[in-house]
Every structure is written in C-alpha cells, then in structure tokens.
Tab-separated table of C-alpha atoms in Angstrom:
chain	number	residue	atom	x	y	z
X	284	MET	CA	-27.090	43.713	-68.095
X	285	ILE	CA	-25.270	44.220	-71.089
X	286	ALA	CA	-24.432	42.123	-74.237
X	287	ALA	CA	-20.274	41.929	-74.882
X	288	ALA	CA	-20.996	42.921	-78.563
X	289	ASP	CA	-22.004	46.176	-76.983
X	290	LEU	CA	-18.300	46.298	-75.217
X	291	ALA	CA	-16.610	46.718	-78.440
X	292	THR	CA	-15.274	51.440	-79.018
X	293	TYR	CA	-16.239	52.471	-75.718
X	294	LEU	CA	-15.667	55.815	-74.950
X	295	VAL	CA	-14.975	57.069	-71.748
X	296	ALA	CA	-15.792	61.142	-71.767
X	297	ASP	CA	-13.461	62.374	-69.656
X	298	ALA	CA	-14.418	65.490	-68.589
X	299	ALA	CA	-10.520	66.898	-67.983
X	300	SER	CA	-9.585	66.419	-71.502
X	301	ILE	CA	-11.871	67.060	-73.220
X	302	HIS	CA	-11.618	70.877	-75.047
X	303	GLY	CA	-12.952	72.882	-76.800
X	304	ARG	CA	-16.812	71.337	-76.845
X	305	SER	CA	-18.887	69.596	-74.035
X	306	VAL	CA	-18.602	66.521	-72.397
X	307	ALA	CA	-22.076	65.947	-74.720
X	308	GLU	CA	-21.264	67.186	-77.404
X	309	LEU	CA	-18.264	64.490	-77.426
X	310	ALA	CA	-20.758	61.791	-76.899
X	311	ALA	CA	-23.525	62.746	-79.509
X	312	ALA	CA	-20.660	62.884	-82.545
X	313	ALA	CA	-18.760	59.503	-81.240
X	314	VAL	CA	-22.458	57.542	-81.009
X	315	GLU	CA	-22.880	59.090	-84.670
X	316	GLY	CA	-19.411	57.323	-85.565
X	317	GLY	CA	-20.321	54.062	-83.788
X	318	ALA	CA	-19.181	54.253	-79.998
X	319	THR	CA	-21.417	51.574	-78.356
X	320	VAL	CA	-20.567	52.508	-75.128
X	321	VAL	CA	-19.959	56.219	-73.429
X	322	GLN	CA	-18.352	56.527	-69.925
X	323	VAL	CA	-19.372	59.716	-68.770
X	324	ARG	CA	-16.117	60.592	-66.238
X	325	GLY	CA	-15.312	64.200	-64.778
X	326	LYS	CA	-13.343	63.546	-61.084
X	327	ASP	CA	-12.337	67.140	-61.680
X	328	LEU	CA	-16.522	67.910	-62.080
X	329	SER	CA	-18.887	68.523	-59.145
X	330	ALA	CA	-21.632	66.803	-58.753
X	331	ALA	CA	-23.598	69.434	-59.830
X	332	GLU	CA	-21.601	69.536	-63.474
X	333	LEU	CA	-22.031	65.960	-63.670
X	334	LEU	CA	-25.422	65.233	-63.467
X	335	GLU	CA	-26.028	68.459	-65.584
X	336	ALA	CA	-23.090	66.255	-67.880
X	337	VAL	CA	-25.478	62.903	-67.499
X	338	ALA	CA	-29.021	64.183	-68.240
X	339	ASP	CA	-26.837	66.595	-71.635
X	340	CYS	CA	-25.342	63.300	-72.916
X	341	ALA	CA	-28.803	60.668	-71.650
X	342	ARG	CA	-30.752	63.675	-73.811
X	343	ARG	CA	-28.208	63.178	-77.108
X	344	ILE	CA	-27.438	59.693	-77.433
X	345	ALA	CA	-31.376	58.502	-76.454
X	346	GLY	CA	-30.373	55.433	-75.732
X	347	ARG	CA	-28.541	54.437	-79.678
X	348	ALA	CA	-25.158	53.277	-77.051
X	349	THR	CA	-24.743	52.975	-73.255
X	350	LEU	CA	-24.654	55.551	-71.435
X	351	LEU	CA	-22.625	54.701	-67.708
X	352	VAL	CA	-21.688	56.731	-65.088
X	353	ASN	CA	-18.192	57.173	-63.659
X	354	ASP	CA	-17.940	56.566	-59.270
X	355	ARG	CA	-20.617	58.688	-58.611
X	356	VAL	CA	-23.423	56.576	-57.768
X	357	ASP	CA	-25.209	59.090	-56.992
X	358	VAL	CA	-25.107	61.454	-60.081
X	359	TYR	CA	-26.748	58.191	-62.281
X	360	LEU	CA	-29.381	57.489	-59.975
X	361	ALA	CA	-30.352	60.717	-60.063
X	362	ALA	CA	-30.789	60.386	-63.835
X	363	ARG	CA	-32.494	57.366	-63.823
X	364	ALA	CA	-34.568	59.475	-61.628
X	365	ASP	CA	-35.314	61.894	-63.401
X	366	GLY	CA	-36.430	59.233	-66.175
X	367	LEU	CA	-33.720	59.618	-68.573
X	368	PRO	CA	-32.189	56.878	-70.492
X	369	VAL	CA	-28.753	55.958	-68.441
X	370	ASP	CA	-27.726	52.418	-68.001
X	371	GLY	CA	-25.133	52.363	-64.971
X	372	VAL	CA	-22.233	53.028	-63.142
X	373	HIS	CA	-18.244	51.977	-64.084
X	374	VAL	CA	-16.344	51.913	-60.480
X	375	GLY	CA	-12.774	51.660	-60.077
X	376	GLN	CA	-11.392	49.457	-56.989
X	377	SER	CA	-11.460	52.890	-54.662
X	378	ASP	CA	-14.948	53.574	-55.436
X	379	LEU	CA	-17.936	52.240	-53.706
X	380	PRO	CA	-17.536	48.501	-53.407
X	381	ALA	CA	-18.572	46.507	-56.291
X	382	GLU	CA	-22.047	44.804	-54.102
X	383	ARG	CA	-22.194	47.756	-52.586
X	384	VAL	CA	-22.253	49.252	-56.378
X	385	ARG	CA	-25.426	45.921	-57.443
X	386	ARG	CA	-27.265	46.888	-54.675
X	387	LEU	CA	-28.152	50.299	-54.343
X	388	VAL	CA	-28.566	50.501	-58.173
X	389	GLY	CA	-30.728	47.008	-58.416
X	390	PRO	CA	-30.110	43.918	-60.790
X	391	ASP	CA	-31.236	46.142	-64.332
X	392	ALA	CA	-28.322	48.674	-64.119
X	393	VAL	CA	-24.914	47.225	-65.964
X	394	VAL	CA	-22.123	47.522	-62.638
X	395	GLY	CA	-18.344	47.892	-65.263
X	396	LEU	CA	-15.509	47.658	-62.120
X	397	SER	CA	-12.191	48.510	-63.396
X	398	ALA	CA	-9.818	45.536	-62.635
X	399	SER	CA	-6.040	43.918	-63.918
X	400	ARG	CA	-4.759	42.103	-60.667
X	401	ALA	CA	-5.087	38.155	-60.146
X	402	SER	CA	-6.796	39.016	-56.163
X	403	GLU	CA	-9.265	40.932	-57.219
X	404	LEU	CA	-10.437	38.879	-59.632
X	405	ALA	CA	-10.378	36.605	-56.264
X	406	ALA	CA	-12.044	39.084	-54.277
X	407	LEU	CA	-14.404	39.411	-57.152
X	408	ARG	CA	-15.572	35.984	-57.064
X	409	ARG	CA	-16.172	36.278	-53.509
X	410	LEU	CA	-19.014	38.200	-54.861
X	411	PRO	CA	-22.679	36.471	-56.071
X	412	ALA	CA	-23.117	35.771	-59.207
X	413	GLY	CA	-24.146	38.498	-61.666
X	414	THR	CA	-22.459	41.797	-59.170
X	415	VAL	CA	-20.614	42.901	-62.348
X	416	ASP	CA	-21.346	42.791	-66.115
X	417	TYR	CA	-17.812	43.480	-67.162
X	418	LEU	CA	-14.114	44.789	-66.367
X	419	GLY	CA	-12.807	46.990	-67.290
X	420	VAL	CA	-8.559	45.968	-67.236
X	421	GLY	CA	-5.369	48.053	-68.275
X	422	ALA	CA	-3.662	50.083	-68.647
X	423	ILE	CA	-2.701	48.389	-71.803
X	424	ARG	CA	0.337	50.866	-72.013
X	425	ALA	CA	1.274	53.007	-69.910
X	426	THR	CA	-0.719	57.072	-70.502
X	427	PRO	CA	-0.670	60.299	-69.482
X	428	THR	CA	-4.572	60.121	-68.358
X	429	LYS	CA	-4.266	58.157	-65.172
X	430	LYS	CA	-1.123	58.435	-63.734
X	431	ASP	CA	-1.749	56.492	-61.374
X	432	HIS	CA	-2.003	52.930	-62.177
X	433	PRO	CA	-0.171	50.239	-62.271
X	434	ASP	CA	2.743	48.626	-64.054
X	435	PRO	CA	1.166	48.674	-68.092
X	436	LEU	CA	0.098	45.031	-69.084
X	437	GLY	CA	0.566	44.916	-72.540
X	438	TRP	CA	-1.916	42.626	-74.716
X	439	ASP	CA	0.481	39.566	-73.171
X	440	GLY	CA	-0.554	40.344	-69.945
X	441	PHE	CA	-4.039	41.060	-70.710
X	442	ALA	CA	-3.984	38.117	-72.846
X	443	ALA	CA	-3.534	36.045	-69.555
X	444	PHE	CA	-6.259	37.924	-67.629
X	445	VAL	CA	-8.376	37.775	-69.668
X	446	ALA	CA	-8.607	33.666	-69.380
X	447	LEU	CA	-8.293	33.598	-65.631
X	448	ALA	CA	-11.175	35.998	-66.010
X	449	ALA	CA	-13.291	33.745	-68.519
X	450	GLU	CA	-16.374	34.355	-66.960
X	451	PHE	CA	-16.254	37.930	-67.390
X	452	PRO	CA	-16.506	40.496	-71.056
X	453	CYS	CA	-13.163	42.724	-70.460
X	454	VAL	CA	-12.716	45.601	-72.406
X	455	ALA	CA	-9.082	46.775	-72.861
X	456	ILE	CA	-8.422	49.828	-71.808
X	457	GLY	CA	-5.255	52.656	-71.538
X	458	GLY	CA	-2.901	53.482	-74.603
X	459	VAL	CA	-4.983	52.448	-76.663
X	460	GLY	CA	-6.383	53.238	-80.100
X	461	PRO	CA	-6.910	52.789	-83.626
X	462	GLY	CA	-4.227	49.980	-84.465
X	463	ASP	CA	-5.158	48.234	-81.461
X	464	ALA	CA	-7.827	46.133	-82.612
X	465	ALA	CA	-6.121	42.240	-84.234
X	466	ALA	CA	-3.885	42.263	-80.980
X	467	ALA	CA	-7.246	43.461	-78.771
X	468	ARG	CA	-9.432	40.463	-80.138
X	469	ALA	CA	-6.462	38.356	-80.522
X	470	ALA	CA	-6.008	38.705	-76.756
X	471	GLY	CA	-9.545	37.446	-76.161
X	472	ALA	CA	-11.146	41.271	-75.284
X	473	ALA	CA	-14.610	42.313	-75.335
X	474	GLY	CA	-13.849	45.822	-76.711
X	475	LEU	CA	-11.456	48.949	-76.907
X	476	ALA	CA	-12.137	51.722	-74.639
X	477	VAL	CA	-10.602	54.257	-75.457
X	478	VAL	CA	-10.182	57.960	-73.732
X	479	ARG	CA	-7.706	60.275	-75.994
X	480	ALA	CA	-8.060	58.672	-79.104
X	481	VAL	CA	-12.021	60.188	-79.462
X	482	CYS	CA	-11.291	63.057	-76.617
X	483	ALA	CA	-8.629	64.709	-78.223
X	484	SER	CA	-9.506	64.797	-81.839
X	485	PRO	CA	-10.558	67.634	-84.595
X	486	ASP	CA	-12.831	64.592	-85.261
X	487	PRO	CA	-14.609	62.599	-82.931
X	488	ARG	CA	-16.812	61.393	-85.324
X	489	ALA	CA	-14.500	59.613	-86.885
X	490	ALA	CA	-12.141	58.393	-85.057
X	491	ALA	CA	-14.502	57.377	-83.174
X	492	ALA	CA	-15.954	55.084	-86.571
X	493	ALA	CA	-12.883	54.457	-87.434
X	494	LEU	CA	-12.581	52.853	-84.059
X	495	ARG	CA	-15.098	50.904	-85.246
X	496	ARG	CA	-14.785	49.963	-88.074
X	497	GLU	CA	-11.381	48.419	-87.532
X	498	TRP	CA	-12.603	46.038	-84.542
X	499	GLU	CA	-15.168	44.937	-86.408
X	500	ASP	CA	-12.758	43.950	-89.656
X	501	ALA	CA	-10.301	42.016	-87.029
X	502	ALA	CA	-12.108	38.713	-87.145
X	503	PRO	CA	-12.422	37.115	-83.696
X	504	VAL	CA	-11.248	34.591	-81.514
X	505	ALA	CA	-13.547	31.775	-80.923
X	506	PRO	CA	-14.148	31.784	-77.358
X	507	ALA	CA	-11.793	28.551	-77.062
X	508	GLU	CA	-8.746	29.970	-78.072
X	509	GLY	CA	-9.095	33.457	-76.234
X	510	ARG	CA	-10.265	31.821	-73.040
X	511	VAL	CA	-8.106	28.984	-72.867
X	512	ARG	CA	-6.293	29.220	-69.491
X	513	SER	CA	-2.997	29.725	-69.062
S	59	MET	CA	-35.772	65.347	-40.105
S	60	ILE	CA	-33.812	66.812	-37.443
S	61	ALA	CA	-35.079	69.290	-34.093
S	62	ALA	CA	-33.288	72.486	-33.564
S	63	ALA	CA	-32.028	71.614	-30.398
S	64	ASP	CA	-29.242	68.383	-31.311
S	65	LEU	CA	-28.193	71.478	-34.424
S	66	ALA	CA	-26.211	73.614	-31.116
S	67	THR	CA	-22.988	71.568	-31.365
S	68	TYR	CA	-22.078	70.921	-34.813
S	69	LEU	CA	-18.676	69.355	-36.521
S	70	VAL	CA	-17.713	69.035	-39.278
S	71	ALA	CA	-15.113	65.878	-39.205
S	72	ASP	CA	-13.209	66.736	-42.106
S	73	ALA	CA	-10.286	64.324	-43.136
S	74	ALA	CA	-8.317	66.803	-44.212
S	75	SER	CA	-7.805	68.662	-40.535
S	76	ILE	CA	-7.262	65.683	-38.803
S	77	HIS	CA	-4.262	65.027	-38.359
S	78	GLY	CA	-2.325	61.627	-36.259
S	79	ARG	CA	-5.504	60.382	-35.573
S	80	SER	CA	-8.859	58.688	-37.251
S	81	VAL	CA	-11.928	60.356	-38.498
S	82	ALA	CA	-14.142	57.772	-35.979
S	83	GLU	CA	-12.167	57.998	-33.161
S	84	LEU	CA	-12.225	62.524	-33.564
S	85	ALA	CA	-15.860	62.133	-33.891
S	86	ALA	CA	-15.787	60.039	-31.043
S	87	ALA	CA	-14.174	61.669	-28.878
S	88	ALA	CA	-16.248	64.830	-29.561
S	89	VAL	CA	-19.673	63.102	-29.191
S	90	GLU	CA	-18.776	61.839	-25.343
S	91	GLY	CA	-17.538	65.917	-25.192
S	92	GLY	CA	-21.329	66.342	-26.427
S	93	ALA	CA	-21.337	67.171	-29.949
S	94	THR	CA	-25.657	66.780	-31.604
S	95	VAL	CA	-24.202	66.291	-35.071
S	96	VAL	CA	-21.032	64.906	-36.537
S	97	GLN	CA	-21.123	65.864	-40.523
S	98	VAL	CA	-17.905	63.393	-42.371
S	99	ARG	CA	-16.418	65.272	-45.126
S	100	GLY	CA	-14.330	63.791	-46.869
S	101	LYS	CA	-13.405	65.935	-50.595
S	102	ASP	CA	-10.456	63.801	-51.035
S	103	LEU	CA	-11.270	60.610	-50.020
S	104	SER	CA	-11.589	57.800	-52.718
S	105	ALA	CA	-15.565	56.712	-52.131
S	106	ALA	CA	-14.338	53.385	-50.709
S	107	GLU	CA	-12.381	56.015	-47.948
S	108	LEU	CA	-15.196	58.340	-47.557
S	109	LEU	CA	-17.563	55.171	-46.933
S	110	GLU	CA	-14.562	53.240	-44.767
S	111	ALA	CA	-14.698	56.763	-42.525
S	112	VAL	CA	-18.737	56.168	-42.444
S	113	ALA	CA	-19.549	53.548	-40.965
S	114	ASP	CA	-16.585	53.724	-38.359
S	115	CYS	CA	-17.950	57.061	-36.997
S	116	ALA	CA	-21.673	55.413	-37.065
S	117	ARG	CA	-19.699	52.272	-34.987
S	118	ARG	CA	-18.055	54.546	-32.568
S	119	ILE	CA	-21.148	57.175	-32.345
S	120	ALA	CA	-24.474	54.597	-32.819
S	121	GLY	CA	-27.146	56.753	-31.852
S	122	ARG	CA	-25.464	58.784	-29.860
S	123	ALA	CA	-25.511	61.784	-32.075
S	124	THR	CA	-26.642	63.332	-34.886
S	125	LEU	CA	-23.977	61.594	-38.152
S	126	LEU	CA	-24.581	63.126	-41.372
S	127	VAL	CA	-22.319	62.893	-44.984
S	128	ASN	CA	-21.260	65.713	-46.919
S	129	ASP	CA	-21.871	65.692	-50.338
S	130	ARG	CA	-22.049	62.107	-51.707
S	131	VAL	CA	-24.802	60.562	-51.454
S	132	ASP	CA	-24.129	57.624	-52.758
S	133	VAL	CA	-22.120	56.819	-49.718
S	134	TYR	CA	-24.856	57.487	-47.340
S	135	LEU	CA	-27.185	55.475	-48.330
S	136	ALA	CA	-24.404	52.493	-49.614
S	137	ALA	CA	-23.715	52.931	-44.847
S	138	ARG	CA	-27.484	52.664	-44.381
S	139	ALA	CA	-27.332	49.603	-46.584
S	140	ASP	CA	-24.903	47.703	-44.459
S	141	GLY	CA	-27.712	48.416	-41.333
S	142	LEU	CA	-25.545	51.183	-39.624
S	143	PRO	CA	-26.825	54.547	-37.583
S	144	VAL	CA	-26.248	56.710	-40.458
S	145	ASP	CA	-28.737	60.047	-40.178
S	146	GLY	CA	-28.338	61.639	-43.591
S	147	VAL	CA	-26.303	64.060	-45.807
S	148	HIS	CA	-25.263	67.290	-46.348
S	149	VAL	CA	-24.572	68.715	-49.221
S	150	GLY	CA	-23.859	72.340	-50.997
S	151	GLN	CA	-24.916	74.421	-53.399
S	152	SER	CA	-22.481	72.782	-56.271
S	153	ASP	CA	-22.954	69.361	-54.909
S	154	LEU	CA	-26.111	67.380	-56.345
S	155	PRO	CA	-29.498	69.756	-55.785
S	156	ALA	CA	-31.186	68.983	-52.747
S	157	GLU	CA	-34.946	68.485	-54.244
S	158	ARG	CA	-32.507	65.479	-56.408
S	159	VAL	CA	-30.966	63.782	-52.696
S	160	ARG	CA	-34.844	64.678	-51.489
S	161	ARG	CA	-35.975	62.180	-53.705
S	162	LEU	CA	-32.601	59.507	-53.979
S	163	VAL	CA	-32.985	59.401	-49.376
S	164	GLY	CA	-36.644	60.093	-48.405
S	165	PRO	CA	-38.471	61.701	-46.243
S	166	ASP	CA	-36.834	60.292	-43.475
S	167	ALA	CA	-33.805	61.127	-43.402
S	168	VAL	CA	-31.706	64.564	-42.902
S	169	VAL	CA	-30.802	66.698	-45.968
S	170	GLY	CA	-29.354	69.911	-44.446
S	171	LEU	CA	-27.958	72.328	-47.114
S	172	SER	CA	-25.173	74.829	-47.275
S	173	ALA	CA	-26.119	78.148	-48.128
S	174	SER	CA	-25.953	82.077	-47.926
S	175	ARG	CA	-27.424	83.990	-50.295
S	176	ALA	CA	-30.692	85.265	-50.680
S	177	SER	CA	-30.919	83.868	-54.405
S	178	GLU	CA	-30.125	80.405	-52.939
S	179	LEU	CA	-33.331	81.151	-50.371
S	180	ALA	CA	-35.070	82.061	-53.059
S	181	ALA	CA	-34.537	78.108	-55.250
S	182	LEU	CA	-34.661	76.658	-52.237
S	183	ARG	CA	-37.969	77.735	-51.240
S	184	ARG	CA	-39.315	76.884	-54.645
S	185	LEU	CA	-38.933	72.872	-53.965
S	186	PRO	CA	-41.315	71.101	-51.937
S	187	ALA	CA	-41.660	72.064	-47.657
S	188	GLY	CA	-39.170	69.250	-46.526
S	189	THR	CA	-36.838	69.900	-48.732
S	190	VAL	CA	-33.748	70.214	-46.439
S	191	ASP	CA	-34.578	70.200	-42.958
S	192	TYR	CA	-31.646	72.958	-41.997
S	193	LEU	CA	-29.294	75.467	-43.203
S	194	GLY	CA	-25.123	75.887	-43.402
S	195	VAL	CA	-24.960	79.022	-43.165
S	196	GLY	CA	-21.631	81.216	-43.281
S	197	ALA	CA	-18.768	82.207	-43.601
S	198	ILE	CA	-19.147	83.638	-40.537
S	199	ARG	CA	-15.858	84.123	-41.022
S	200	ALA	CA	-12.969	83.940	-43.593
S	201	THR	CA	-11.128	80.230	-43.045
S	202	PRO	CA	-8.135	78.266	-43.859
S	203	THR	CA	-10.386	75.089	-44.195
S	204	LYS	CA	-12.589	76.627	-47.432
S	205	LYS	CA	-10.406	78.882	-49.798
S	206	ASP	CA	-13.541	78.846	-52.047
S	207	HIS	CA	-16.180	80.983	-49.779
S	208	PRO	CA	-18.319	84.349	-50.357
S	209	ASP	CA	-16.723	87.387	-48.465
S	210	PRO	CA	-17.437	86.410	-44.393
S	211	LEU	CA	-20.920	87.072	-43.309
S	212	GLY	CA	-20.250	88.316	-40.305
S	213	TRP	CA	-22.830	88.033	-37.645
S	214	ASP	CA	-24.661	91.285	-39.034
S	215	GLY	CA	-25.199	89.240	-42.068
S	216	PHE	CA	-25.838	85.903	-39.903
S	217	ALA	CA	-28.369	87.556	-38.477
S	218	ALA	CA	-30.645	89.300	-41.762
S	219	PHE	CA	-30.096	85.888	-43.656
S	220	VAL	CA	-31.556	83.793	-40.580
S	221	ALA	CA	-34.453	86.130	-40.022
S	222	LEU	CA	-35.014	85.884	-43.902
S	223	ALA	CA	-34.825	81.922	-44.112
S	224	ALA	CA	-37.078	81.888	-40.630
S	225	GLU	CA	-38.037	78.476	-41.455
S	226	PHE	CA	-35.212	77.230	-41.913
S	227	PRO	CA	-33.059	76.013	-38.788
S	228	CYS	CA	-29.319	77.587	-39.528
S	229	VAL	CA	-26.272	76.517	-38.077
S	230	ALA	CA	-23.724	79.056	-38.312
S	231	ILE	CA	-20.479	77.902	-40.032
S	232	GLY	CA	-16.578	79.332	-40.951
S	233	GLY	CA	-14.421	81.087	-39.118
S	234	VAL	CA	-16.183	80.040	-35.429
S	235	GLY	CA	-15.592	78.429	-32.435
S	236	PRO	CA	-15.010	79.289	-28.071
S	237	GLY	CA	-16.118	82.747	-27.060
S	238	ASP	CA	-19.047	83.189	-30.246
S	239	ALA	CA	-21.766	81.040	-28.813
S	240	ALA	CA	-23.517	84.095	-27.152
S	241	ALA	CA	-23.491	86.004	-30.499
S	242	ALA	CA	-24.527	82.840	-32.088
S	243	ARG	CA	-27.873	83.022	-30.522
S	244	ALA	CA	-28.375	85.987	-30.088
S	245	ALA	CA	-28.142	85.876	-34.261
S	246	GLY	CA	-31.256	83.366	-33.976
S	247	ALA	CA	-28.354	80.221	-34.474
S	248	ALA	CA	-29.783	76.796	-34.821
S	249	GLY	CA	-26.504	75.890	-33.871
S	250	LEU	CA	-22.639	76.177	-34.728
S	251	ALA	CA	-21.196	73.937	-36.594
S	252	VAL	CA	-16.830	74.343	-36.683
S	253	VAL	CA	-14.176	72.637	-38.842
S	254	ARG	CA	-10.908	73.983	-37.057
S	255	ALA	CA	-11.932	74.443	-33.365
S	256	VAL	CA	-12.783	69.618	-32.529
S	257	CYS	CA	-10.577	68.792	-35.843
S	258	ALA	CA	-6.884	70.780	-34.633
S	259	SER	CA	-8.017	70.611	-31.342
S	260	PRO	CA	-5.087	67.986	-29.120
S	261	ASP	CA	-8.106	67.378	-26.932
S	262	PRO	CA	-11.617	67.263	-29.097
S	263	ARG	CA	-13.834	65.575	-26.614
S	264	ALA	CA	-13.054	69.420	-24.029
S	265	ALA	CA	-12.427	71.393	-27.354
S	266	ALA	CA	-16.331	70.067	-27.869
S	267	ALA	CA	-17.050	69.719	-24.541
S	268	ALA	CA	-16.551	74.030	-23.683
S	269	LEU	CA	-18.798	74.415	-27.507
S	270	ARG	CA	-22.126	73.019	-26.282
S	271	ARG	CA	-21.686	73.902	-22.301
S	272	GLU	CA	-21.127	77.552	-23.878
S	273	TRP	CA	-24.215	77.183	-25.939
S	274	GLU	CA	-26.444	76.183	-23.387
S	275	ASP	CA	-25.883	78.869	-20.622
S	276	ALA	CA	-25.961	81.734	-23.444
S	277	ALA	CA	-29.283	82.799	-23.378
S	278	PRO	CA	-31.534	81.770	-26.037
S	279	VAL	CA	-33.610	84.728	-28.240
S	280	ALA	CA	-36.661	84.070	-28.468
S	281	PRO	CA	-37.947	83.291	-32.248
S	282	ALA	CA	-39.596	86.692	-32.375
S	283	GLU	CA	-37.093	88.519	-31.959
S	284	GLY	CA	-34.675	86.477	-32.954
S	285	ARG	CA	-36.484	85.845	-36.251
S	286	VAL	CA	-37.865	89.021	-36.946
S	287	ARG	CA	-38.052	90.064	-40.852
S	288	SER	CA	-35.626	92.972	-41.530
C-alpha cells in the first residue's frame, strides 16, 4: 500500500536516460531534494545489473522514499529477500498481469500499473480490490523517453481518465516537468512522474526540490471537484 | 532437482529463432519426438508474452518433459502459482545470481546455469550444495543464435571443463546438433542442447527424434573415464 500523498514527486530513474552518474547517485540526489517515489527502470540492463542498481538505490535511499522496481518482479523479490528496503513494483500493460504480480509480491508491497485506456480500467475493475495501489497515467505529452506510447492524453484527457478511475490515485507521466504541477493538481493528479526533468538535469537534487516545491505550492483540488465523473 | 538422464535431448525453444509456428507448437512437437527438456527463451518478448508462451507449453507438454523458463524467474513463479506443470528456470551469468534464484524458487525447482569458465565454476562452488542442478556449457562452436558468447570451447575445451566440474551434470550447447552425440558423450556431456537444429527444422518432431535416437545409440562414457580431472 502507498498513501496518495507519497506519490507527489515521482522519479522514474531510467538507466537509459542517465548519463555520467549511477542510478543510485541520481536517485539519492532526487530523494535529498524531496522526491517521494523512485522507480528504477532498466529495460536494457541484465537482471544482475538491475538488481545491483536496485540494491544500491535501496542502501542510499534507506526508506526515505518509496522504492519501486519496473517490470522485474523477480528482481524486487530478490532485493527484498536480501533484507533491503525496497517497497514494490511498477508494471505496464505488457508486463506480468497485475493479479499475478500481486500474488507474487503479497499484500503489503506496492503495485503500480500503467493505464491510459477505459478498457484497461475495465479489466482492472474485474480484479480483486487492492490488486493495484496506484495508476501511472499518460503520456500527457509526446516524449522521446518512450517511443511506443499511444497518442498523448493532454491534461483534458488525463482529467477525463482520472474522473473514470476515481478509486485509484493517478500519477501523471509522459513529457511532464517544471511548470506542470498546477495543471496536474487541477486535473486530479496524485503526483507528477518525471524521467528527463530529473534524469537529464545537471543538478537532480535541485530539479527534484523545485518539482516538490511547485507541487506543494499548487492548490490541491477538492476531491469532489477533481474526481467528478464527466 | 533433475536426473542427469533427463538432460539428454534438450531443446532451447527460442522465440526469436522460431518462424511460422508458436513456441508451444514447436515444443510439443519436439517432446513428441523425444526431447527431454524444453527451455523457453524469449529475450525480446514482454513478460506477458513470455508467460503466455510458457503457459501454452506447460499445457501442451503436460509433464512429459522438463519445462524451464529462461532468465525470468517471476514468469516461472507466476506460471507455477497458476498450477501449471512448469519445472524451473535456466539463468545465465548476467541474469539473477544463482543463489538468489534458488532462494526464490525453493528447493524442489530445477535451476540451471550457463557456465564455461573456471572462474564461474569457482564462484559456484562457494554457494551451498544444491543451488544449481546442472550447467549449460558452451558454446561448443560459433553460432549465430547468441552473438555475445565467448570463444567456442570445442569438444576438447568442453571435456576439460566437464573434468573440472565433476559434481555437475553438464549439457553441451552452442552450434551442436545432428552428428554430435558420440563426441558429446565421449566428452562427458549429460545432454545436448540445441536451438536451431530443432527450431529451424521444417519437422521439429523428427529432428528431436533423430537427436534422441542418436544420443541413445552413442556409447555412454563410464564416469571414471569421462570425469577424470585433467
């Protein structure tokens, strides 16, 4: 489980987007700055390399932020079995199905799922309550980080999805960064998930701190306003 | 655990090497022909696709051969949790470390490991007995299937490795196929693992049957002869 408040400033620490430093260095700097979630993604890493990156992150972050592993449930389980402070996994629609993931990680781990279509939400609603803790919803805008994403939602499309997905905290992802917090909160987002805005920054600590400050400063939207079905 | 005898005719059902049929069709045909092990490999498949291929294989093979999953321990665990007849995993040196894999899959699952260097064997010997059930040793010859393999061992190199690795059944892999059984058994192999010899065959059932027959016909080497330390 994860409290919605903890999703506010969500870093996808994507190994392919980080140059000149390690994933763990980047993640630690972002958490120093105020990132509340770090998801370690390494689609091009071997499982051994990903486990090492996750273990390094866990040691550096030491529970000060929620630490998630992208896709590789086995890497999460291996890190957890090593006694490391790692909190869960984030999976996409082509990764292991969410109900299988929940069964493997148990009830206490965080499970996040990427979703942006009504059909995906309908499939999710056929699963037991508690299968998924939050949704990553996007892309808001086109982004070079993920070339296979569907058409961008924009904030209107995001708000419409959030209204449908009322029982799930929704994190906005895809081409978002500085300057987006107010629009994200107005659209009902539980958080803003960034890749390049932190991974490509020369000062990831400051970049994360600015995102967190902007998020705190933006007026939260009352649930009745942000979550009304359209 | 796996009996050494069961390793004789080992198919790596590599999704990237199969054209015009499904992994499960190919695997089922090979097992009809006499394959004793099927390892499902899908480095380019998503976890959802790999799980579907493994589940299809499990249903088609139905316990008539040992069914292993390459690399993705989570996919194996998910298939097992679904009650499917799947037996274990095969990992390489850059996948999850063998001791982590054993901890995740438990004592009864089969765990295979790729190894071809004395240093890898030394590392393996520092782990508890029973961590790994067998070794996949190669490449015997250069092969287009795996472009990142080290220099080919040849049968002499294989025999030297087998002599060092006396406590592990060793399956010969990499560029091997019809005509190799006698040399493989003379070098101390517990089995012959093939990709293209079955995956690229127009008749995978017949290809597997020929390999199995050739294996049975080749004279086994007495342990004292094949396993003496050099």
